[in-house]
Amino acid sequence: MRANAADAGRWFRRFSASAGTRRRLICFHHAGGGPSLFRDWHQHVTPYTEVWAAAIPGREIRAAEPPLYRLDTLAMMLAESLPLDLPFAFFGHSLGGLVGFEVARQLQERRLPLPQRLFVSACAAPQLCRREKSRATLSDAELLRMLESFGGTPKEILGHPDYLQMVLSVLRADFNLIDSYVVPEDSTLRLPITAYAGTGDTHTTPSRILAWERWALPGFACRSFEGDHFYLHHQRAALIDDLLARWSDGEARRIHKR
């Protein structure tokens, strides 16, 4: 039996609820992150829009569980747990954009309703993700340097060895989700897609973000905001305003019925 509005289950956290809910924004976080990235987003959406965030093993409320290393496995579990009783859209930041794409692809394989729109943020297109050598093989020191280059805060966790090892374990798993991913050659998925980026993001270049157009229906758009890879911390309200403006109810109902 599928999850519904009354039961987010283990795989999702619901940050807002209303008797008048008509649609859901399902959010997916970055590598090393967790669902709490989106805990305040409900303050910026319309009253009839719920905000849900994926809660995957290895962090926050599921910290005691081992993280997953295969994106297809993770997406399968999310797709099986996703409530489909209302129209929905996906928003994914960094790793989350790829997770949202693969969940949508698996929904299509099962001939289930698709997201009304896929919003991807600071995320390279799926066909560009595969690496010959996964970043999961990096040493602890190399991982910490990479975390710092993304705008992470390794200095704050260096003094807590147990927490540091948990963070590094999750990062290795999350980077492997990206670096081992290959889009199935026969994929026919096409969605309304909007891509977002930070103007100062040195990790996700414009060409890698614009490559999302390959998977988009006509009307693909890309918008940038001032900031680095984690621009959304400072541009949250503006980002959500733009997202809502592009997410029209008329288009939503049409895509949901496909």
mmCIF file with all atom_site columns, C-alpha atoms in Angstrom, residues 34-216:
data_model
loop_
_atom_site.group_PDB
_atom_site.id
_atom_site.type_symbol
_atom_site.label_atom_id
_atom_site.label_alt_id
_atom_site.label_comp_id
_atom_site.label_asym_id
_atom_site.label_entity_id
_atom_site.label_seq_id
_atom_site.pdbx_PDB_ins_code
_atom_site.Cartn_x
_atom_site.Cartn_y
_atom_site.Cartn_z
_atom_site.occupancy
_atom_site.B_iso_or_equiv
_atom_site.pdbx_formal_charge
_atom_site.auth_seq_id
_atom_site.auth_comp_id
_atom_site.auth_asym_id
_atom_site.auth_atom_id
_atom_site.pdbx_PDB_model_num
ATOM 1   C CA . GLY A 1 34  ? 19.654 16.001 4.979   1.00 0.00 ? 34  GLY A CA 1
ATOM 2   C CA . PRO A 1 35  ? 15.959 16.858 4.813   1.00 0.00 ? 35  PRO A CA 1
ATOM 3   C CA . SER A 1 36  ? 16.313 19.712 7.299   1.00 0.00 ? 36  SER A CA 1
ATOM 4   C CA . LEU A 1 37  ? 17.727 21.791 4.423   1.00 0.00 ? 37  LEU A CA 1
ATOM 5   C CA . PHE A 1 38  ? 14.077 22.385 3.507   1.00 0.00 ? 38  PHE A CA 1
ATOM 6   C CA . ARG A 1 39  ? 12.523 22.751 6.950   1.00 0.00 ? 39  ARG A CA 1
ATOM 7   C CA . ASP A 1 40  ? 11.652 26.446 6.470   1.00 0.00 ? 40  ASP A CA 1
ATOM 8   C CA . TRP A 1 41  ? 10.514 26.298 2.860   1.00 0.00 ? 41  TRP A CA 1
ATOM 9   C CA . HIS A 1 42  ? 6.849  25.984 3.814   1.00 0.00 ? 42  HIS A CA 1
ATOM 10  C CA . GLN A 1 43  ? 7.000  29.587 5.009   1.00 0.00 ? 43  GLN A CA 1
ATOM 11  C CA . HIS A 1 44  ? 7.466  30.748 1.423   1.00 0.00 ? 44  HIS A CA 1
ATOM 12  C CA . VAL A 1 45  ? 5.032  28.569 -0.550  1.00 0.00 ? 45  VAL A CA 1
ATOM 13  C CA . THR A 1 46  ? 1.317  29.006 -1.189  1.00 0.00 ? 46  THR A CA 1
ATOM 14  C CA . PRO A 1 47  ? -1.113 27.753 1.515   1.00 0.00 ? 47  PRO A CA 1
ATOM 15  C CA . TYR A 1 48  ? -2.274 24.892 -0.720  1.00 0.00 ? 48  TYR A CA 1
ATOM 16  C CA . THR A 1 49  ? 1.271  23.605 -1.345  1.00 0.00 ? 49  THR A CA 1
ATOM 17  C CA . GLU A 1 50  ? 2.879  21.080 1.010   1.00 0.00 ? 50  GLU A CA 1
ATOM 18  C CA . VAL A 1 51  ? 6.649  20.770 1.300   1.00 0.00 ? 51  VAL A CA 1
ATOM 19  C CA . TRP A 1 52  ? 8.065  17.271 1.652   1.00 0.00 ? 52  TRP A CA 1
ATOM 20  C CA . ALA A 1 53  ? 11.751 16.312 1.791   1.00 0.00 ? 53  ALA A CA 1
ATOM 21  C CA . ALA A 1 54  ? 13.374 12.960 1.154   1.00 0.00 ? 54  ALA A CA 1
ATOM 22  C CA . ALA A 1 55  ? 14.804 11.321 4.279   1.00 0.00 ? 55  ALA A CA 1
ATOM 23  C CA . ILE A 1 56  ? 17.418 8.836  3.129   1.00 0.00 ? 56  ILE A CA 1
ATOM 24  C CA . PRO A 1 57  ? 19.529 6.484  5.268   1.00 0.00 ? 57  PRO A CA 1
ATOM 25  C CA . GLY A 1 58  ? 22.660 7.653  7.038   1.00 0.00 ? 58  GLY A CA 1
ATOM 26  C CA . ARG A 1 59  ? 21.675 11.115 8.286   1.00 0.00 ? 59  ARG A CA 1
ATOM 27  C CA . GLU A 1 60  ? 19.446 13.034 10.695  1.00 0.00 ? 60  GLU A CA 1
ATOM 28  C CA . ILE A 1 61  ? 16.431 10.935 11.695  1.00 0.00 ? 61  ILE A CA 1
ATOM 29  C CA . ARG A 1 62  ? 17.974 7.908  9.935   1.00 0.00 ? 62  ARG A CA 1
ATOM 30  C CA . ALA A 1 63  ? 21.567 8.385  11.098  1.00 0.00 ? 63  ALA A CA 1
ATOM 31  C CA . ALA A 1 64  ? 21.743 4.888  12.587  1.00 0.00 ? 64  ALA A CA 1
ATOM 32  C CA . GLU A 1 65  ? 21.152 3.255  9.192   1.00 0.00 ? 65  GLU A CA 1
ATOM 33  C CA . PRO A 1 66  ? 23.966 2.598  6.698   1.00 0.00 ? 66  PRO A CA 1
ATOM 34  C CA . PRO A 1 67  ? 23.920 4.935  3.680   1.00 0.00 ? 67  PRO A CA 1
ATOM 35  C CA . LEU A 1 68  ? 23.172 3.635  0.198   1.00 0.00 ? 68  LEU A CA 1
ATOM 36  C CA . TYR A 1 69  ? 25.789 3.570  -2.564  1.00 0.00 ? 69  TYR A CA 1
ATOM 37  C CA . ARG A 1 70  ? 23.622 2.938  -5.652  1.00 0.00 ? 70  ARG A CA 1
ATOM 38  C CA . LEU A 1 71  ? 21.361 5.621  -7.058  1.00 0.00 ? 71  LEU A CA 1
ATOM 39  C CA . ASP A 1 72  ? 19.030 3.209  -8.835  1.00 0.00 ? 72  ASP A CA 1
ATOM 40  C CA . THR A 1 73  ? 18.419 1.378  -5.541  1.00 0.00 ? 73  THR A CA 1
ATOM 41  C CA . LEU A 1 74  ? 17.787 4.610  -3.643  1.00 0.00 ? 74  LEU A CA 1
ATOM 42  C CA . ALA A 1 75  ? 15.446 5.930  -6.341  1.00 0.00 ? 75  ALA A CA 1
ATOM 43  C CA . MET A 1 76  ? 13.503 2.662  -6.430  1.00 0.00 ? 76  MET A CA 1
ATOM 44  C CA . MET A 1 77  ? 12.835 2.888  -2.688  1.00 0.00 ? 77  MET A CA 1
ATOM 45  C CA . LEU A 1 78  ? 11.818 6.531  -2.940  1.00 0.00 ? 78  LEU A CA 1
ATOM 46  C CA . ALA A 1 79  ? 9.541  5.867  -5.925  1.00 0.00 ? 79  ALA A CA 1
ATOM 47  C CA . GLU A 1 80  ? 7.831  3.031  -4.059  1.00 0.00 ? 80  GLU A CA 1
ATOM 48  C CA . SER A 1 81  ? 7.217  5.261  -1.021  1.00 0.00 ? 81  SER A CA 1
ATOM 49  C CA . LEU A 1 82  ? 6.198  8.453  -2.822  1.00 0.00 ? 82  LEU A CA 1
ATOM 50  C CA . PRO A 1 83  ? 2.535  9.415  -2.265  1.00 0.00 ? 83  PRO A CA 1
ATOM 51  C CA . LEU A 1 84  ? 0.780  9.898  -5.579  1.00 0.00 ? 84  LEU A CA 1
ATOM 52  C CA . ASP A 1 85  ? -2.668 11.025 -4.456  1.00 0.00 ? 85  ASP A CA 1
ATOM 53  C CA . LEU A 1 86  ? -1.949 14.678 -5.362  1.00 0.00 ? 86  LEU A CA 1
ATOM 54  C CA . PRO A 1 87  ? -0.042 16.409 -8.175  1.00 0.00 ? 87  PRO A CA 1
ATOM 55  C CA . PHE A 1 88  ? 3.582  17.116 -7.301  1.00 0.00 ? 88  PHE A CA 1
ATOM 56  C CA . ALA A 1 89  ? 6.796  18.706 -8.487  1.00 0.00 ? 89  ALA A CA 1
ATOM 57  C CA . PHE A 1 90  ? 10.418 17.817 -7.682  1.00 0.00 ? 90  PHE A CA 1
ATOM 58  C CA . PHE A 1 91  ? 13.153 20.179 -6.511  1.00 0.00 ? 91  PHE A CA 1
ATOM 59  C CA . GLY A 1 92  ? 16.662 18.803 -6.167  1.00 0.00 ? 92  GLY A CA 1
ATOM 60  C CA . HIS A 1 93  ? 19.847 20.598 -5.137  1.00 0.00 ? 93  HIS A CA 1
ATOM 61  C CA . SER A 1 94  ? 23.184 19.222 -6.376  1.00 0.00 ? 94  SER A CA 1
ATOM 62  C CA . LEU A 1 95  ? 22.960 15.440 -5.781  1.00 0.00 ? 95  LEU A CA 1
ATOM 63  C CA . GLY A 1 96  ? 19.238 16.000 -5.219  1.00 0.00 ? 96  GLY A CA 1
ATOM 64  C CA . GLY A 1 97  ? 18.681 17.029 -8.835  1.00 0.00 ? 97  GLY A CA 1
ATOM 65  C CA . LEU A 1 98  ? 20.026 13.693 -9.998  1.00 0.00 ? 98  LEU A CA 1
ATOM 66  C CA . VAL A 1 99  ? 17.961 11.810 -7.414  1.00 0.00 ? 99  VAL A CA 1
ATOM 67  C CA . GLY A 1 100 ? 14.815 13.611 -8.566  1.00 0.00 ? 100 GLY A CA 1
ATOM 68  C CA . PHE A 1 101 ? 15.568 12.746 -12.179 1.00 0.00 ? 101 PHE A CA 1
ATOM 69  C CA . GLU A 1 102 ? 16.090 9.048  -11.469 1.00 0.00 ? 102 GLU A CA 1
ATOM 70  C CA . VAL A 1 103 ? 12.962 8.835  -9.289  1.00 0.00 ? 103 VAL A CA 1
ATOM 71  C CA . ALA A 1 104 ? 10.976 10.403 -12.158 1.00 0.00 ? 104 ALA A CA 1
ATOM 72  C CA . ARG A 1 105 ? 12.535 7.940  -14.612 1.00 0.00 ? 105 ARG A CA 1
ATOM 73  C CA . GLN A 1 106 ? 11.509 5.004  -12.442 1.00 0.00 ? 106 GLN A CA 1
ATOM 74  C CA . LEU A 1 107 ? 7.990  6.398  -12.072 1.00 0.00 ? 107 LEU A CA 1
ATOM 75  C CA . GLN A 1 108 ? 7.791  6.532  -15.866 1.00 0.00 ? 108 GLN A CA 1
ATOM 76  C CA . GLU A 1 109 ? 8.962  2.912  -16.106 1.00 0.00 ? 109 GLU A CA 1
ATOM 77  C CA . ARG A 1 110 ? 6.120  1.917  -13.795 1.00 0.00 ? 110 ARG A CA 1
ATOM 78  C CA . ARG A 1 111 ? 3.641  4.056  -15.764 1.00 0.00 ? 111 ARG A CA 1
ATOM 79  C CA . LEU A 1 112 ? 2.888  6.091  -12.665 1.00 0.00 ? 112 LEU A CA 1
ATOM 80  C CA . PRO A 1 113 ? 2.184  9.840  -12.511 1.00 0.00 ? 113 PRO A CA 1
ATOM 81  C CA . LEU A 1 114 ? 5.201  12.032 -13.246 1.00 0.00 ? 114 LEU A CA 1
ATOM 82  C CA . PRO A 1 115 ? 6.237  15.257 -11.524 1.00 0.00 ? 115 PRO A CA 1
ATOM 83  C CA . GLN A 1 116 ? 4.586  18.322 -12.984 1.00 0.00 ? 116 GLN A CA 1
ATOM 84  C CA . ARG A 1 117 ? 7.990  19.957 -13.255 1.00 0.00 ? 117 ARG A CA 1
ATOM 85  C CA . LEU A 1 118 ? 11.544 19.067 -12.335 1.00 0.00 ? 118 LEU A CA 1
ATOM 86  C CA . PHE A 1 119 ? 13.527 21.891 -10.738 1.00 0.00 ? 119 PHE A CA 1
ATOM 87  C CA . VAL A 1 120 ? 17.266 21.182 -10.589 1.00 0.00 ? 120 VAL A CA 1
ATOM 88  C CA . SER A 1 121 ? 19.772 23.333 -8.740  1.00 0.00 ? 121 SER A CA 1
ATOM 89  C CA . ALA A 1 122 ? 23.586 23.406 -8.946  1.00 0.00 ? 122 ALA A CA 1
ATOM 90  C CA . CYS A 1 123 ? 23.470 20.008 -10.623 1.00 0.00 ? 123 CYS A CA 1
ATOM 91  C CA . ALA A 1 124 ? 25.147 18.726 -13.771 1.00 0.00 ? 124 ALA A CA 1
ATOM 92  C CA . ALA A 1 125 ? 22.954 16.900 -16.281 1.00 0.00 ? 125 ALA A CA 1
ATOM 93  C CA . PRO A 1 126 ? 22.647 13.119 -15.717 1.00 0.00 ? 126 PRO A CA 1
ATOM 94  C CA . GLN A 1 127 ? 24.635 12.129 -18.826 1.00 0.00 ? 127 GLN A CA 1
ATOM 95  C CA . LEU A 1 128 ? 27.663 13.989 -17.436 1.00 0.00 ? 128 LEU A CA 1
ATOM 96  C CA . CYS A 1 129 ? 27.809 12.427 -13.970 1.00 0.00 ? 129 CYS A CA 1
ATOM 97  C CA . ARG A 1 130 ? 29.705 9.180  -14.502 1.00 0.00 ? 130 ARG A CA 1
ATOM 98  C CA . ARG A 1 131 ? 33.362 9.244  -13.405 1.00 0.00 ? 131 ARG A CA 1
ATOM 99  C CA . GLU A 1 132 ? 36.017 6.640  -14.092 1.00 0.00 ? 132 GLU A CA 1
ATOM 100 C CA . LYS A 1 133 ? 37.085 6.849  -10.449 1.00 0.00 ? 133 LYS A CA 1
ATOM 101 C CA . SER A 1 134 ? 34.458 7.518  -7.809  1.00 0.00 ? 134 SER A CA 1
ATOM 102 C CA . ARG A 1 135 ? 35.136 10.211 -5.239  1.00 0.00 ? 135 ARG A CA 1
ATOM 103 C CA . ALA A 1 136 ? 34.189 7.569  -2.673  1.00 0.00 ? 136 ALA A CA 1
ATOM 104 C CA . THR A 1 137 ? 37.805 6.362  -2.970  1.00 0.00 ? 137 THR A CA 1
ATOM 105 C CA . LEU A 1 138 ? 39.290 9.680  -1.782  1.00 0.00 ? 138 LEU A CA 1
ATOM 106 C CA . SER A 1 139 ? 41.206 9.794  1.479   1.00 0.00 ? 139 SER A CA 1
ATOM 107 C CA . ASP A 1 140 ? 39.735 11.496 4.533   1.00 0.00 ? 140 ASP A CA 1
ATOM 108 C CA . ALA A 1 141 ? 41.957 14.537 3.976   1.00 0.00 ? 141 ALA A CA 1
ATOM 109 C CA . GLU A 1 142 ? 40.955 14.784 0.310   1.00 0.00 ? 142 GLU A CA 1
ATOM 110 C CA . LEU A 1 143 ? 37.273 14.527 1.190   1.00 0.00 ? 143 LEU A CA 1
ATOM 111 C CA . LEU A 1 144 ? 37.614 17.280 3.771   1.00 0.00 ? 144 LEU A CA 1
ATOM 112 C CA . ARG A 1 145 ? 39.322 19.563 1.277   1.00 0.00 ? 145 ARG A CA 1
ATOM 113 C CA . MET A 1 146 ? 36.551 18.895 -1.220  1.00 0.00 ? 146 MET A CA 1
ATOM 114 C CA . LEU A 1 147 ? 33.889 19.606 1.402   1.00 0.00 ? 147 LEU A CA 1
ATOM 115 C CA . GLU A 1 148 ? 35.561 22.918 2.194   1.00 0.00 ? 148 GLU A CA 1
ATOM 116 C CA . SER A 1 149 ? 35.749 23.837 -1.502  1.00 0.00 ? 149 SER A CA 1
ATOM 117 C CA . PHE A 1 150 ? 31.989 23.343 -1.791  1.00 0.00 ? 150 PHE A CA 1
ATOM 118 C CA . GLY A 1 151 ? 31.398 25.735 1.082   1.00 0.00 ? 151 GLY A CA 1
ATOM 119 C CA . GLY A 1 152 ? 31.219 23.085 3.810   1.00 0.00 ? 152 GLY A CA 1
ATOM 120 C CA . THR A 1 153 ? 32.532 23.642 7.330   1.00 0.00 ? 153 THR A CA 1
ATOM 121 C CA . PRO A 1 154 ? 35.174 20.964 8.019   1.00 0.00 ? 154 PRO A CA 1
ATOM 122 C CA . LYS A 1 155 ? 36.848 23.056 10.757  1.00 0.00 ? 155 LYS A CA 1
ATOM 123 C CA . GLU A 1 156 ? 33.689 22.761 12.845  1.00 0.00 ? 156 GLU A CA 1
ATOM 124 C CA . ILE A 1 157 ? 33.707 18.973 12.753  1.00 0.00 ? 157 ILE A CA 1
ATOM 125 C CA . LEU A 1 158 ? 37.432 18.257 13.064  1.00 0.00 ? 158 LEU A CA 1
ATOM 126 C CA . GLY A 1 159 ? 37.165 18.363 16.857  1.00 0.00 ? 159 GLY A CA 1
ATOM 127 C CA . HIS A 1 160 ? 34.488 15.663 16.935  1.00 0.00 ? 160 HIS A CA 1
ATOM 128 C CA . PRO A 1 161 ? 36.097 12.456 15.579  1.00 0.00 ? 161 PRO A CA 1
ATOM 129 C CA . ASP A 1 162 ? 32.985 10.264 15.790  1.00 0.00 ? 162 ASP A CA 1
ATOM 130 C CA . TYR A 1 163 ? 30.813 12.823 14.038  1.00 0.00 ? 163 TYR A CA 1
ATOM 131 C CA . LEU A 1 164 ? 33.560 13.432 11.471  1.00 0.00 ? 164 LEU A CA 1
ATOM 132 C CA . GLN A 1 165 ? 33.663 9.750  10.529  1.00 0.00 ? 165 GLN A CA 1
ATOM 133 C CA . MET A 1 166 ? 29.885 9.664  10.150  1.00 0.00 ? 166 MET A CA 1
ATOM 134 C CA . VAL A 1 167 ? 29.993 12.722 7.865   1.00 0.00 ? 167 VAL A CA 1
ATOM 135 C CA . LEU A 1 168 ? 32.778 11.219 5.747   1.00 0.00 ? 168 LEU A CA 1
ATOM 136 C CA . SER A 1 169 ? 30.924 7.905  5.473   1.00 0.00 ? 169 SER A CA 1
ATOM 137 C CA . VAL A 1 170 ? 27.800 9.671  4.216   1.00 0.00 ? 170 VAL A CA 1
ATOM 138 C CA . LEU A 1 171 ? 29.817 11.813 1.800   1.00 0.00 ? 171 LEU A CA 1
ATOM 139 C CA . ARG A 1 172 ? 31.505 8.764  0.297   1.00 0.00 ? 172 ARG A CA 1
ATOM 140 C CA . ALA A 1 173 ? 28.177 7.070  -0.247  1.00 0.00 ? 173 ALA A CA 1
ATOM 141 C CA . ASP A 1 174 ? 26.570 10.202 -1.695  1.00 0.00 ? 174 ASP A CA 1
ATOM 142 C CA . PHE A 1 175 ? 29.450 10.911 -4.067  1.00 0.00 ? 175 PHE A CA 1
ATOM 143 C CA . ASN A 1 176 ? 29.274 7.319  -5.271  1.00 0.00 ? 176 ASN A CA 1
ATOM 144 C CA . LEU A 1 177 ? 25.556 7.773  -6.010  1.00 0.00 ? 177 LEU A CA 1
ATOM 145 C CA . ILE A 1 178 ? 26.603 10.468 -8.489  1.00 0.00 ? 178 ILE A CA 1
ATOM 146 C CA . ASP A 1 179 ? 29.888 9.113  -9.808  1.00 0.00 ? 179 ASP A CA 1
ATOM 147 C CA . SER A 1 180 ? 28.597 5.616  -10.629 1.00 0.00 ? 180 SER A CA 1
ATOM 148 C CA . TYR A 1 181 ? 25.341 6.756  -12.235 1.00 0.00 ? 181 TYR A CA 1
ATOM 149 C CA . VAL A 1 182 ? 24.640 5.986  -15.890 1.00 0.00 ? 182 VAL A CA 1
ATOM 150 C CA . VAL A 1 183 ? 21.321 6.892  -17.513 1.00 0.00 ? 183 VAL A CA 1
ATOM 151 C CA . PRO A 1 184 ? 19.834 3.823  -19.211 1.00 0.00 ? 184 PRO A CA 1
ATOM 152 C CA . GLU A 1 185 ? 20.372 4.173  -22.969 1.00 0.00 ? 185 GLU A CA 1
ATOM 153 C CA . ASP A 1 186 ? 16.705 3.507  -23.732 1.00 0.00 ? 186 ASP A CA 1
ATOM 154 C CA . SER A 1 187 ? 15.379 6.252  -21.431 1.00 0.00 ? 187 SER A CA 1
ATOM 155 C CA . THR A 1 188 ? 12.653 8.333  -23.069 1.00 0.00 ? 188 THR A CA 1
ATOM 156 C CA . LEU A 1 189 ? 11.943 10.564 -20.063 1.00 0.00 ? 189 LEU A CA 1
ATOM 157 C CA . ARG A 1 190 ? 11.104 14.159 -20.961 1.00 0.00 ? 190 ARG A CA 1
ATOM 158 C CA . LEU A 1 191 ? 9.813  16.671 -18.427 1.00 0.00 ? 191 LEU A CA 1
ATOM 159 C CA . PRO A 1 192 ? 9.246  20.390 -18.030 1.00 0.00 ? 192 PRO A CA 1
ATOM 160 C CA . ILE A 1 193 ? 12.601 21.328 -16.488 1.00 0.00 ? 193 ILE A CA 1
ATOM 161 C CA . THR A 1 194 ? 13.937 24.499 -14.908 1.00 0.00 ? 194 THR A CA 1
ATOM 162 C CA . ALA A 1 195 ? 17.595 24.649 -13.890 1.00 0.00 ? 195 ALA A CA 1
ATOM 163 C CA . TYR A 1 196 ? 19.096 27.000 -11.298 1.00 0.00 ? 196 TYR A CA 1
ATOM 164 C CA . ALA A 1 197 ? 22.693 27.929 -10.545 1.00 0.00 ? 197 ALA A CA 1
ATOM 165 C CA . GLY A 1 198 ? 24.858 30.190 -8.408  1.00 0.00 ? 198 GLY A CA 1
ATOM 166 C CA . THR A 1 199 ? 26.859 32.752 -10.377 1.00 0.00 ? 199 THR A CA 1
ATOM 167 C CA . GLY A 1 200 ? 29.972 31.976 -8.336  1.00 0.00 ? 200 GLY A CA 1
ATOM 168 C CA . ASP A 1 201 ? 29.645 28.175 -8.336  1.00 0.00 ? 201 ASP A CA 1
ATOM 169 C CA . THR A 1 202 ? 33.050 26.828 -9.380  1.00 0.00 ? 202 THR A CA 1
ATOM 170 C CA . HIS A 1 203 ? 31.967 23.171 -9.228  1.00 0.00 ? 203 HIS A CA 1
ATOM 171 C CA . THR A 1 204 ? 28.990 23.162 -11.587 1.00 0.00 ? 204 THR A CA 1
ATOM 172 C CA . THR A 1 205 ? 29.756 25.074 -14.759 1.00 0.00 ? 205 THR A CA 1
ATOM 173 C CA . PRO A 1 206 ? 27.006 26.642 -16.923 1.00 0.00 ? 206 PRO A CA 1
ATOM 174 C CA . SER A 1 207 ? 27.573 24.165 -19.774 1.00 0.00 ? 207 SER A CA 1
ATOM 175 C CA . ARG A 1 208 ? 26.999 21.212 -17.445 1.00 0.00 ? 208 ARG A CA 1
ATOM 176 C CA . ILE A 1 209 ? 23.743 22.720 -16.206 1.00 0.00 ? 209 ILE A CA 1
ATOM 177 C CA . LEU A 1 210 ? 22.497 23.745 -19.646 1.00 0.00 ? 210 LEU A CA 1
ATOM 178 C CA . ALA A 1 211 ? 22.958 20.120 -20.737 1.00 0.00 ? 211 ALA A CA 1
ATOM 179 C CA . TRP A 1 212 ? 19.728 19.341 -18.835 1.00 0.00 ? 212 TRP A CA 1
ATOM 180 C CA . GLU A 1 213 ? 17.906 20.530 -21.961 1.00 0.00 ? 213 GLU A CA 1
ATOM 181 C CA . ARG A 1 214 ? 18.438 17.057 -23.405 1.00 0.00 ? 214 ARG A CA 1
ATOM 182 C CA . TRP A 1 215 ? 15.776 15.748 -20.994 1.00 0.00 ? 215 TRP A CA 1
ATOM 183 C CA . ALA A 1 216 ? 13.423 18.700 -21.174 1.00 0.00 ? 216 ALA A CA 1
#
